[in-house]
Coordinates of N, CA and C in Angstrom, one line a residue:
M1 N 3.5 -4.2 5.0 CA 2.3 -3.9 4.1 C 1.7 -2.6 4.6
D2 N 1.5 -1.6 3.8 CA 1.0 -0.3 4.2 C -0.5 -0.5 4.5
N3 N -1.1 0.5 5.2 CA -2.5 0.4 5.6 C -3.5 0.3 4.5
I4 N -3.3 1.0 3.4 CA -4.2 1.0 2.3 C -4.2 -0.4 1.7
K5 N -3.0 -1.0 1.5 CA -2.8 -2.3 0.9 C -3.5 -3.3 1.8
T6 N -3.3 -3.2 3.1 CA -3.9 -4.1 4.1 C -5.4 -4.0 4.0
I7 N -5.9 -2.8 4.0 CA -7.4 -2.6 3.9 C -7.9 -3.2 2.6
Q8 N -7.2 -3.0 1.5 CA -7.7 -3.6 0.2 C -7.7 -5.1 0.3
E9 N -6.7 -5.7 0.8 CA -6.6 -7.2 0.9 C -7.7 -7.7 1.9
M10 N -7.9 -7.0 3.0 CA -9.0 -7.4 3.9 C -10.4 -7.3 3.3
I11 N -10.6 -6.3 2.5 CA -11.9 -6.1 1.8 C -12.1 -7.2 0.8
K12 N -11.1 -7.5 0.0 CA -11.1 -8.6 -1.0 C -11.4 -9.9 -0.3
G13 N -10.8 -10.2 0.8 CA -11.1 -11.4 1.5 C -12.4 -11.5 2.2
F14 N -12.9 -10.4 2.6 CA -14.2 -10.3 3.4 C -15.4 -10.3 2.5
Y15 N -15.3 -9.6 1.3 CA -16.4 -9.4 0.5 C -17.2 -10.7 0.1
P16 N -16.5 -11.7 -0.4 CA -17.3 -13.0 -0.7 C -18.0 -13.6 0.5
Y17 N -17.4 -13.5 1.6 CA -18.0 -14.0 2.8 C -19.3 -13.2 3.2
A18 N -19.1 -11.9 3.2 CA -20.3 -11.1 3.5 C -21.4 -11.2 2.5
K19 N -21.0 -11.3 1.3 CA -22.0 -11.5 0.2 C -22.8 -12.8 0.4
R20 N -22.1 -13.9 0.8 CA -22.8 -15.1 1.0 C -23.7 -15.0 2.2
R21 N -23.3 -14.3 3.3 CA -24.1 -14.2 4.5 C -25.3 -13.3 4.3
L22 N -25.1 -12.2 3.5 CA -26.2 -11.3 3.3 C -27.1 -11.7 2.2
G23 N -26.6 -12.3 1.2 CA -27.3 -12.8 0.0 C -27.7 -11.8 -1.0
F24 N -27.0 -10.6 -1.1 CA -27.4 -9.7 -2.1 C -26.9 -10.2 -3.5
N25 N -27.6 -9.7 -4.5 CA -27.4 -10.2 -5.9 C -26.9 -9.2 -6.8
K26 N -26.5 -8.0 -6.4 CA -25.9 -7.0 -7.3 C -24.6 -6.5 -6.7
P27 N -23.6 -6.3 -7.6 CA -22.3 -5.9 -7.2 C -22.3 -4.4 -6.6
V28 N -21.4 -4.2 -5.7 CA -21.3 -2.8 -5.2 C -19.9 -2.3 -5.5
R29 N -19.8 -1.0 -5.8 CA -18.5 -0.4 -6.0 C -18.0 0.2 -4.7
V30 N -16.7 0.1 -4.5 CA -16.1 0.5 -3.3 C -14.9 1.5 -3.6
F31 N -15.0 2.6 -2.8 CA -13.9 3.6 -3.0 C -13.3 3.9 -1.6
L32 N -12.0 3.9 -1.6 CA -11.2 4.3 -0.4 C -10.9 5.8 -0.5
K33 N -11.2 6.6 0.5 CA -11.0 8.0 0.4 C -10.0 8.5 1.5
N34 N -9.0 9.2 1.1 CA -8.0 9.8 1.9 C -8.5 11.3 2.1
D35 N -8.9 11.6 3.4 CA -9.4 13.0 3.6 C -8.9 13.5 4.9
I36 N -7.8 14.3 4.9 CA -7.2 14.7 6.1 C -8.1 15.6 6.9
P37 N -8.8 16.6 6.4 CA -9.7 17.5 7.2 C -10.8 16.6 7.9
N38 N -11.3 15.6 7.2 CA -12.3 14.7 7.8 C -11.7 14.0 9.0
A39 N -10.4 13.5 8.8 CA -9.8 12.7 9.9 C -9.5 13.6 11.1
E40 N -9.3 14.9 10.9 CA -9.0 15.8 12.0 C -10.2 16.1 12.8
D41 N -11.4 15.9 12.2 CA -12.7 16.1 12.9 C -13.0 14.9 13.8
P42 N -13.1 15.0 15.1 CA -13.3 13.9 16.0 C -14.7 13.2 15.7
L43 N -15.6 13.9 15.0 CA -16.9 13.3 14.6 C -17.0 13.3 13.1
G44 N -15.9 13.1 12.4 CA -15.9 13.1 11.0 C -16.5 11.8 10.5
K45 N -16.7 11.7 9.2 CA -17.3 10.5 8.6 C -16.4 9.3 8.6
T46 N -17.0 8.1 8.7 CA -16.2 6.9 8.6 C -16.5 6.2 7.3
A47 N -17.7 6.3 6.8 CA -18.1 5.7 5.5 C -19.5 6.1 5.2
Y48 N -19.9 5.9 4.0 CA -21.3 6.0 3.6 C -21.7 5.2 2.4
Y49 N -22.9 4.9 2.2 CA -23.4 4.1 1.1 C -24.3 5.0 0.3
D50 N -24.1 5.0 -1.0 CA -25.0 5.8 -2.0 C -25.8 4.8 -2.7
P51 N -27.1 4.7 -2.3 CA -28.0 3.7 -2.9 C -28.3 3.9 -4.4
A52 N -28.3 5.2 -4.9 CA -28.5 5.4 -6.3 C -27.4 4.9 -7.2
E53 N -26.2 5.0 -6.7 CA -25.0 4.6 -7.4 C -24.5 3.2 -7.0
M54 N -25.1 2.6 -6.0 CA -24.7 1.3 -5.4 C -23.2 1.3 -5.2
Q55 N -22.8 2.3 -4.4 CA -21.4 2.4 -4.1 C -21.1 2.8 -2.6
I56 N -20.0 2.3 -2.1 CA -19.6 2.5 -0.7 C -18.3 3.4 -0.8
V57 N -18.3 4.4 0.1 CA -17.1 5.2 0.2 C -16.6 5.0 1.7
L58 N -15.3 4.6 1.8 CA -14.7 4.3 3.1 C -13.6 5.4 3.3
Y59 N -13.7 6.1 4.4 CA -12.7 7.0 4.8 C -11.5 6.3 5.5
T60 N -10.3 6.5 5.0 CA -9.2 5.6 5.5 C -8.1 6.4 6.3
T61 N -8.1 7.7 6.2 CA -7.0 8.5 6.8 C -7.0 8.3 8.3
D62 N -5.9 7.9 8.9 CA -5.6 7.7 10.3 C -6.6 6.7 11.0
R63 N -7.1 5.7 10.2 CA -7.9 4.7 10.8 C -7.3 3.4 10.7
H64 N -7.6 2.6 11.7 CA -7.1 1.2 11.8 C -7.8 0.4 10.7
P65 N -7.0 -0.5 10.0 CA -7.7 -1.3 9.0 C -8.9 -2.1 9.4
K66 N -8.8 -2.6 10.6 CA -10.0 -3.4 11.2 C -11.2 -2.5 11.3
D67 N -11.0 -1.2 11.7 CA -12.1 -0.3 11.8 C -12.7 0.0 10.5
V68 N -11.9 0.2 9.5 CA -12.4 0.5 8.1 C -13.2 -0.7 7.6
V69 N -12.7 -1.9 7.8 CA -13.4 -3.0 7.2 C -14.7 -3.3 8.0
R70 N -14.7 -2.9 9.3 CA -16.0 -3.0 10.1 C -17.0 -2.0 9.5
S71 N -16.6 -0.8 9.1 CA -17.4 0.2 8.5 C -17.9 -0.4 7.1
F72 N -17.1 -1.1 6.4 CA -17.4 -1.7 5.1 C -18.5 -2.7 5.3
S73 N -18.4 -3.5 6.4 CA -19.5 -4.5 6.7 C -20.8 -3.8 7.0
H74 N -20.8 -2.7 7.7 CA -22.0 -2.0 8.0 C -22.6 -1.5 6.7
E75 N -21.8 -0.9 5.8 CA -22.3 -0.4 4.6 C -22.8 -1.5 3.6
L76 N -22.2 -2.7 3.7 CA -22.7 -3.8 2.9 C -24.1 -4.2 3.3
V77 N -24.5 -4.0 4.6 CA -25.9 -4.3 5.0 C -26.8 -3.3 4.3
H78 N -26.4 -2.0 4.3 CA -27.2 -1.0 3.5 C -27.3 -1.4 2.1
H79 N -26.2 -1.9 1.5 CA -26.3 -2.4 0.1 C -27.3 -3.5 -0.1
N80 N -27.3 -4.4 0.9 CA -28.3 -5.5 0.8 C -29.7 -5.0 1.0
Q81 N -29.9 -4.0 1.9 CA -31.2 -3.4 2.1 C -31.7 -2.8 0.7
N82 N -30.7 -2.1 0.0 CA -31.1 -1.5 -1.3 C -31.4 -2.6 -2.3
C83 N -30.7 -3.7 -2.3 CA -31.0 -4.7 -3.3 C -32.3 -5.3 -3.0
N84 N -32.8 -5.3 -1.7 CA -34.1 -5.8 -1.3 C -35.2 -4.8 -1.4
G85 N -34.9 -3.6 -2.0 CA -36.0 -2.6 -2.2 C -36.3 -1.8 -1.0
K86 N -35.6 -1.9 0.1 CA -36.0 -1.1 1.3 C -35.8 0.4 1.1
F87 N -34.8 0.8 0.3 CA -34.6 2.2 0.1 C -35.7 2.8 -0.7
D88 N -36.4 2.0 -1.5 CA -37.5 2.5 -2.3 C -38.6 3.1 -1.4
Q89 N -38.7 2.7 -0.2 CA -39.8 3.0 0.8 C -39.4 4.2 1.7
T90 N -38.2 4.8 1.5 CA -37.7 5.8 2.4 C -37.9 7.2 1.9
G91 N -37.8 8.1 2.8 CA -37.9 9.5 2.4 C -36.5 10.1 2.2
E92 N -36.4 11.4 2.4 CA -35.2 12.2 2.3 C -34.2 11.7 3.3
M93 N -32.9 11.6 2.9 CA -31.9 11.1 3.9 C -31.0 12.3 4.2
G94 N -31.5 13.4 4.6 CA -30.7 14.6 5.0 C -30.3 14.5 6.4
E95 N -29.8 15.6 7.0 CA -29.4 15.7 8.4 C -30.4 15.1 9.3
G96 N -30.0 14.2 10.2 CA -30.9 13.7 11.2 C -31.8 12.6 10.8
Y97 N -31.6 12.0 9.6 CA -32.5 11.0 9.0 C -32.7 9.8 9.9
A98 N -31.6 9.4 10.6 CA -31.7 8.2 11.4 C -32.5 8.5 12.7
Q99 N -32.7 9.7 13.0 CA -33.5 10.0 14.2 C -35.0 10.4 13.9
S100 N -35.2 10.9 12.7 CA -36.6 11.4 12.4 C -37.4 10.4 11.5
D101 N -36.8 9.5 10.8 CA -37.6 8.6 9.9 C -37.6 7.2 10.6
P102 N -38.7 6.7 11.0 CA -38.7 5.4 11.7 C -38.2 4.2 10.9
L103 N -38.5 4.2 9.6 CA -37.9 3.1 8.7 C -36.4 3.2 8.6
L104 N -35.9 4.4 8.4 CA -34.5 4.6 8.3 C -33.8 4.3 9.6
R105 N -34.5 4.5 10.7 CA -33.9 4.2 12.0 C -33.8 2.7 12.2
E106 N -34.8 2.0 11.7 CA -34.7 0.5 11.8 C -33.7 -0.1 10.9
M107 N -33.5 0.5 9.7 CA -32.5 0.1 8.8 C -31.1 0.4 9.3
E108 N -30.9 1.5 10.0 CA -29.6 1.8 10.7 C -29.3 0.8 11.8
K109 N -30.4 0.5 12.6 CA -30.2 -0.5 13.6 C -29.7 -1.9 13.0
E110 N -30.4 -2.3 12.0 CA -30.1 -3.5 11.3 C -28.6 -3.5 10.8
A111 N -28.2 -2.4 10.2 CA -26.8 -2.3 9.7 C -25.8 -2.4 10.8
Y112 N -26.1 -1.7 12.0 CA -25.2 -1.8 13.1 C -25.1 -3.3 13.6
L113 N -26.2 -3.9 13.8 CA -26.3 -5.2 14.4 C -25.7 -6.2 13.4
E114 N -26.3 -6.3 12.2 CA -25.8 -7.4 11.3 C -24.4 -7.1 10.8
G115 N -24.1 -5.9 10.5 CA -22.7 -5.6 10.1 C -21.7 -6.0 11.1
N116 N -21.9 -5.6 12.4 CA -20.9 -6.0 13.4 C -20.9 -7.5 13.6
I117 N -22.0 -8.2 13.6 CA -22.0 -9.6 13.8 C -21.3 -10.3 12.7
I118 N -21.6 -9.9 11.5 CA -20.9 -10.6 10.3 C -19.4 -10.3 10.4
F119 N -19.0 -9.1 10.7 CA -17.6 -8.8 10.8 C -17.0 -9.6 11.9
R120 N -17.6 -9.7 13.1 CA -17.1 -10.5 14.2 C -16.9 -11.9 13.8
D121 N -18.0 -12.5 13.2 CA -17.9 -13.9 12.8 C -16.8 -14.1 11.8
A122 N -16.6 -13.2 10.9 CA -15.5 -13.3 9.9 C -14.2 -13.3 10.6
T123 N -14.0 -12.4 11.6 CA -12.8 -12.3 12.3 C -12.5 -13.6 13.1
D124 N -13.5 -14.1 13.8 CA -13.4 -15.3 14.7 C -13.2 -16.6 13.9
T125 N -13.7 -16.6 12.7 CA -13.6 -17.9 11.9 C -12.4 -17.9 10.9
G126 N -11.6 -16.9 10.9 CA -10.4 -16.9 10.1 C -10.6 -16.4 8.7
V127 N -11.6 -15.7 8.4 CA -11.9 -15.2 7.0 C -10.7 -14.4 6.5
F128 N -10.1 -13.7 7.5 CA -9.0 -12.7 7.1 C -7.6 -13.4 7.0
E129 N -7.5 -14.7 7.4 CA -6.2 -15.3 7.3 C -5.7 -15.3 5.8
G130 N -4.5 -14.9 5.7 CA -4.0 -14.8 4.3 C -4.2 -13.4 3.7
C131 N -5.1 -12.7 4.3 CA -5.3 -11.3 3.8 C -4.4 -10.3 4.5
V132 N -4.1 -10.6 5.7 CA -3.3 -9.7 6.6 C -1.9 -10.2 6.6
G133 N -1.0 -9.7 5.8 CA 0.3 -10.1 5.7 C 1.3 -9.3 6.4
N134 N 0.9 -8.6 7.5 CA 1.9 -7.7 8.1 C 2.5 -8.3 9.4
Q135 N 2.4 -9.6 9.6 CA 3.1 -10.1 10.7 C 4.5 -10.6 10.3
E136 N 5.4 -10.6 11.3 CA 6.8 -11.0 11.0 C 6.8 -12.5 10.8
P137 N 7.8 -13.0 10.0 CA 7.9 -14.5 9.9 C 8.1 -15.1 11.2
G138 N 7.3 -16.2 11.4 CA 7.3 -16.9 12.7 C 6.4 -16.4 13.7
E139 N 5.9 -15.2 13.5 CA 4.9 -14.6 14.5 C 3.6 -15.2 14.3
M140 N 2.9 -15.4 15.4 CA 1.5 -16.0 15.3 C 0.5 -15.0 14.8
T141 N -0.5 -15.5 14.0 CA -1.5 -14.7 13.5 C -2.5 -14.4 14.7
M142 N -3.5 -13.5 14.5 CA -4.5 -13.2 15.5 C -5.3 -14.5 15.8
K143 N -5.6 -15.2 14.8 CA -6.4 -16.4 15.0 C -5.6 -17.4 15.8
E144 N -4.3 -17.6 15.5 CA -3.5 -18.6 16.3 C -3.4 -18.1 17.7
V145 N -3.2 -16.8 18.0 CA -3.2 -16.3 19.4 C -4.5 -16.6 20.1
F146 N -5.6 -16.3 19.4 CA -7.0 -16.5 20.0 C -7.2 -18.0 20.3
N147 N -6.8 -18.9 19.3 CA -7.0 -20.3 19.5 C -6.2 -20.9 20.7
K148 N -4.9 -20.4 20.8 CA -4.0 -20.8 21.8 C -4.6 -20.4 23.2
R149 N -5.0 -19.1 23.3 CA -5.5 -18.6 24.6 C -6.8 -19.4 25.0
H150 N -7.7 -19.6 24.0 CA -8.9 -20.4 24.2 C -8.6 -21.8 24.7
S151 N -7.7 -22.4 24.0 CA -7.3 -23.8 24.4 C -6.8 -23.9 25.8
V152 N -5.9 -23.0 26.2 CA -5.3 -23.0 27.5 C -6.4 -22.8 28.6
L153 N -7.3 -21.8 28.3 CA -8.3 -21.5 29.2 C -9.3 -22.7 29.4
N154 N -9.7 -23.3 28.2 CA -10.6 -24.4 28.2 C -9.9 -25.6 29.0
K155 N -8.7 -25.8 28.8 CA -8.0 -26.9 29.5 C -8.0 -26.7 31.0
R156 N -7.7 -25.5 31.4 CA -7.7 -25.1 32.9 C -9.0 -25.3 33.5
L157 N -10.1 -24.9 32.8 CA -11.4 -25.0 33.3 C -11.8 -26.5 33.4
M158 N -11.5 -27.3 32.4 CA -11.8 -28.7 32.4 C -11.1 -29.4 33.6
E159 N -9.8 -29.1 33.8 CA -9.1 -29.7 34.9 C -9.7 -29.3 36.2
K160 N -10.1 -28.0 36.4 CA -10.6 -27.5 37.6 C -11.9 -28.3 37.9
W161 N -12.7 -28.6 36.9 CA -14.0 -29.3 37.1 C -13.8 -30.8 37.1
G162 N -12.6 -31.3 36.9 CA -12.3 -32.7 37.0 C -12.8 -33.5 35.8
I163 N -12.8 -32.8 34.6 CA -13.2 -33.4 33.4 C -12.0 -33.7 32.5
K164 N -11.8 -34.9 32.1 CA -10.7 -35.3 31.2 C -11.1 -35.0 29.8
Q165 N -10.2 -34.4 29.0 CA -10.5 -34.2 27.6 C -9.8 -35.1 26.7
K166 N -10.4 -35.5 25.6 CA -9.8 -36.3 24.6 C -9.0 -35.3 23.7
E167 N -7.9 -35.8 23.2 CA -7.1 -34.9 22.3 C -7.9 -34.8 21.0
A168 N -8.1 -33.6 20.5 CA -8.8 -33.3 19.3 C -8.0 -33.6 18.1
E169 N -8.6 -34.1 17.0 CA -7.9 -34.4 15.8 C -7.8 -33.1 15.0
E170 N -6.6 -32.8 14.6 CA -6.4 -31.5 13.8 C -6.9 -31.7 12.4
I171 N -7.5 -30.6 11.9 CA -8.0 -30.6 10.6 C -7.0 -29.7 9.8
N172 N -6.4 -30.3 8.8 CA -5.4 -29.5 8.0 C -6.2 -28.6 7.0
E173 N -5.6 -27.5 6.7 CA -6.2 -26.5 5.7 C -6.5 -27.2 4.4
E174 N -5.6 -28.2 4.0 CA -5.8 -28.9 2.7 C -7.1 -29.7 2.7
D175 N -7.6 -30.1 3.9 CA -8.8 -30.9 4.0 C -10.1 -30.1 3.8
V176 N -10.0 -28.7 3.9 CA -11.1 -27.9 3.8 C -11.2 -27.3 2.4
V177 N -12.4 -27.5 1.8 CA -12.6 -27.0 0.4 C -13.5 -25.9 0.5
E178 N -13.1 -24.7 0.0 CA -14.0 -23.6 0.0 C -14.5 -23.3 -1.4
E179 N -15.7 -22.8 -1.5 CA -16.3 -22.5 -2.8 C -15.8 -21.1 -3.1
E180 N -15.3 -20.9 -4.3 CA -14.9 -19.6 -4.7 C -16.1 -18.9 -5.4
I181 N -16.3 -17.6 -5.0 CA -17.4 -16.9 -5.6 C -16.8 -15.7 -6.4
K182 N -17.1 -15.6 -7.6 CA -16.6 -14.6 -8.5 C -17.7 -13.5 -8.7
E183 N -17.4 -12.3 -8.6 CA -18.3 -11.2 -8.8 C -18.5 -10.9 -10.3
E184 N -19.7 -10.9 -10.7 CA -19.9 -10.6 -12.1 C -20.7 -9.3 -12.3
E185 N -20.3 -8.4 -13.1 CA -21.1 -7.2 -13.4 C -22.3 -7.6 -14.2
E186 N -23.4 -6.9 -13.9 CA -24.7 -7.2 -14.7 C -24.8 -6.2 -15.8

């Protein structure tokens, strides 16, 4: 699966989760931008949110899919801020806005914190399972590797402390019912 296809699939898998976590009520438009001159700039753009158009632009050239989706999560926090009217209280967002405007500074902090936490939670809870189809047949997914390492470490610590563990009952994927959220244009 090529990078753009992977990014698209990850965004589609992540969006309903992030929407539930953030609680925004208006759809956002998302654009993937291939920009070689930007990618060649070590301090080039990674993404931005346009509150007037309610759209996110993600720069994809030479970026790891995980990094692009992390940027998407950050920008979704800005979208949520916009849906909640926070952008109505801001001034001009020109050069240095995050350093000179105290409200925009706080909004940026919130986007960094909430965006990264939501993305991390999504990664650790398997939201991207089924979205990332670039592993070889029989190869373990990132979630399976994490769970196996965690299980081995946990078992070693418990043995070292002299605590016996009960075998956990496995929950099959078929036993878990997830609510499907469909995006509707207003």
